[in-house]
């Protein structure tokens, strides 16, 4: 290593799906990625994990995310975290569908302990959900040898 940086050992591991959902339950900001006519777009959204591994978010009616939800669009959703000292970091990437709430999803949304708090404030009045089809995660742990 370089003289001004202490030596570290990094461990990168694949996260089991159950651990991915445990991490998703404690985070609250993710990014939805989708193909648009002008290329790939990535939009940050506040979310909450609900029953049956559904992720719920609120968006502005008429927004790009609302339009995707209208057509049950295939999207990617990514959530990550890193500690301030970068000793611990993780990332969960999902592919699935974003959609409006049906009756069952509306019931699950109403059971959330805390609803999602959207970035755009009260303008974000339309609840939508993301249902993952695939889930993959990676975790990084760095240690300094003693």
Coordinates of C-alpha atoms in Angstrom, one line a residue:
X1 CA 0.0 0.0 0.0
X2 CA 0.9 3.7 -0.1
X3 CA 2.7 5.1 3.0
X4 CA -0.1 7.4 4.0
X5 CA -2.9 4.7 3.9
X6 CA -3.0 1.9 6.5
X7 CA -3.1 -1.5 5.0
X8 CA -6.5 -3.0 4.7
X9 CA -7.9 -6.4 3.8
X10 CA -11.1 -6.4 1.8
X11 CA -13.7 -9.2 1.8
X12 CA -16.3 -9.1 -1.0
X13 CA -19.1 -11.6 -0.8
X14 CA -22.3 -12.5 -2.5
X15 CA -25.3 -11.8 -0.2
X16 CA -28.0 -14.5 0.2
X17 CA -31.4 -13.2 -0.9
X18 CA -32.8 -13.3 2.7
X19 CA -29.9 -11.0 3.8
X20 CA -30.6 -8.7 0.8
X21 CA -34.2 -8.2 2.1
X22 CA -33.0 -7.6 5.6
X23 CA -30.8 -4.8 4.3
X24 CA -33.6 -3.4 2.1
X25 CA -35.7 -3.2 5.3
X26 CA -33.3 -0.8 7.0
X27 CA -32.5 1.5 4.1
X28 CA -34.9 3.9 2.5
X29 CA -33.4 5.4 -0.7
X30 CA -33.0 3.5 -3.9
X31 CA -32.6 4.2 -7.6
X32 CA -35.0 3.0 -10.4
X33 CA -33.3 2.5 -13.7
X34 CA -35.2 2.2 -17.0
X35 CA -34.8 2.5 -20.7
X36 CA -36.3 5.7 -22.2
X37 CA -36.4 7.1 -25.7
X38 CA -33.4 9.3 -24.8
X39 CA -31.4 6.4 -23.2
X40 CA -31.1 4.8 -19.9
X41 CA -32.4 6.9 -17.0
X42 CA -31.8 6.5 -13.3
X43 CA -34.0 8.2 -10.7
X44 CA -33.6 8.2 -6.9
X45 CA -36.7 7.4 -4.9
X46 CA -37.5 7.0 -1.2
X47 CA -39.1 3.6 -0.6
X48 CA -40.3 1.3 2.1
X49 CA -40.1 -2.5 2.1
X50 CA -43.6 -4.1 2.5
X51 CA -45.2 -7.5 2.7
X52 CA -44.1 -10.2 0.2
X53 CA -40.9 -8.3 -0.7
X54 CA -42.8 -5.5 -2.4
X55 CA -41.1 -2.1 -2.4
X56 CA -43.4 0.9 -2.1
X57 CA -42.7 4.5 -3.2
X58 CA -44.7 7.7 -3.9
X59 CA -44.3 9.7 -7.1
X60 CA -45.7 12.8 -8.7
X61 CA -48.7 11.9 -11.0
X62 CA -47.6 12.2 -14.6
X63 CA -43.9 11.8 -13.8
X64 CA -41.7 9.3 -15.6
X65 CA -42.1 6.8 -12.7
X66 CA -45.9 7.2 -12.8
X67 CA -45.9 6.6 -16.5
X68 CA -43.8 3.5 -16.0
X69 CA -46.2 2.2 -13.4
X70 CA -49.2 2.7 -15.7
X71 CA -47.8 0.1 -18.1
X72 CA -46.3 -2.3 -15.5
X73 CA -42.9 -1.5 -16.9
X74 CA -39.8 -3.7 -16.4
X75 CA -37.2 -1.7 -14.4
X76 CA -34.1 -2.2 -12.3
X77 CA -34.1 -1.0 -8.7
X78 CA -30.8 -0.6 -6.8
X79 CA -30.1 0.2 -3.2
X80 CA -26.7 0.7 -1.6
X81 CA -25.0 1.8 1.6
X82 CA -21.5 2.5 2.8
X83 CA -20.3 3.5 6.2
X84 CA -18.5 6.8 6.5
X85 CA -15.2 5.1 6.9
X86 CA -15.9 2.6 4.0
X87 CA -15.3 -0.3 6.4
X88 CA -18.7 -1.8 5.5
X89 CA -20.6 -1.4 2.2
X90 CA -23.3 -3.3 0.4
X91 CA -25.4 -3.1 -2.8
X92 CA -28.6 -4.9 -3.7
X93 CA -29.7 -4.9 -7.4
X94 CA -33.2 -6.1 -8.4
X95 CA -35.0 -6.5 -11.7
X96 CA -38.7 -6.5 -11.7
X97 CA -41.9 -4.6 -12.5
X98 CA -43.1 -1.2 -11.3
X99 CA -46.9 -0.8 -11.3
X100 CA -49.9 1.0 -9.7
X101 CA -51.3 -0.6 -6.6
X102 CA -54.0 -3.3 -7.0
X103 CA -56.3 -4.2 -4.1
X104 CA -53.8 -6.5 -2.4
X105 CA -50.9 -4.0 -2.8
X106 CA -53.1 -1.2 -1.4
X107 CA -53.7 -3.3 1.7
X108 CA -50.0 -4.0 2.1
X109 CA -49.2 -0.3 1.6
X110 CA -51.7 0.6 4.3
X111 CA -50.0 -1.8 6.7
X112 CA -46.5 -0.2 6.4
X113 CA -45.2 0.9 9.7
X114 CA -44.0 4.2 8.1
X115 CA -45.1 5.3 4.6
X116 CA -42.3 6.4 2.2
X117 CA -41.4 10.1 2.5
X118 CA -41.0 11.3 -1.1
X119 CA -38.3 13.8 -2.0
X120 CA -40.8 16.0 -3.9
X121 CA -43.0 16.4 -0.8
X122 CA -46.8 16.5 -1.0
X123 CA -46.6 16.7 -4.9
X124 CA -45.7 13.0 -4.7
X125 CA -49.1 11.7 -4.0
X126 CA -49.3 8.6 -6.2
X127 CA -48.2 5.4 -4.5
X128 CA -46.6 2.8 -6.8
X129 CA -44.9 -0.6 -6.1
X130 CA -41.9 -2.5 -7.3
X131 CA -42.1 -6.3 -7.3
X132 CA -38.6 -7.9 -7.7
X133 CA -38.2 -10.8 -10.1
X134 CA -34.5 -11.2 -9.5
X135 CA -32.4 -10.1 -6.5
X136 CA -28.6 -10.0 -6.2
X137 CA -26.4 -8.4 -3.6
X138 CA -22.8 -7.9 -2.7
X139 CA -21.2 -7.0 0.6
X140 CA -17.8 -5.5 1.3
X141 CA -16.0 -5.6 4.6
X142 CA -12.6 -4.0 5.1
X143 CA -10.4 -4.7 8.1
X144 CA -7.0 -3.5 9.1
X145 CA -4.7 -6.4 10.1
X146 CA -3.4 -6.1 13.7

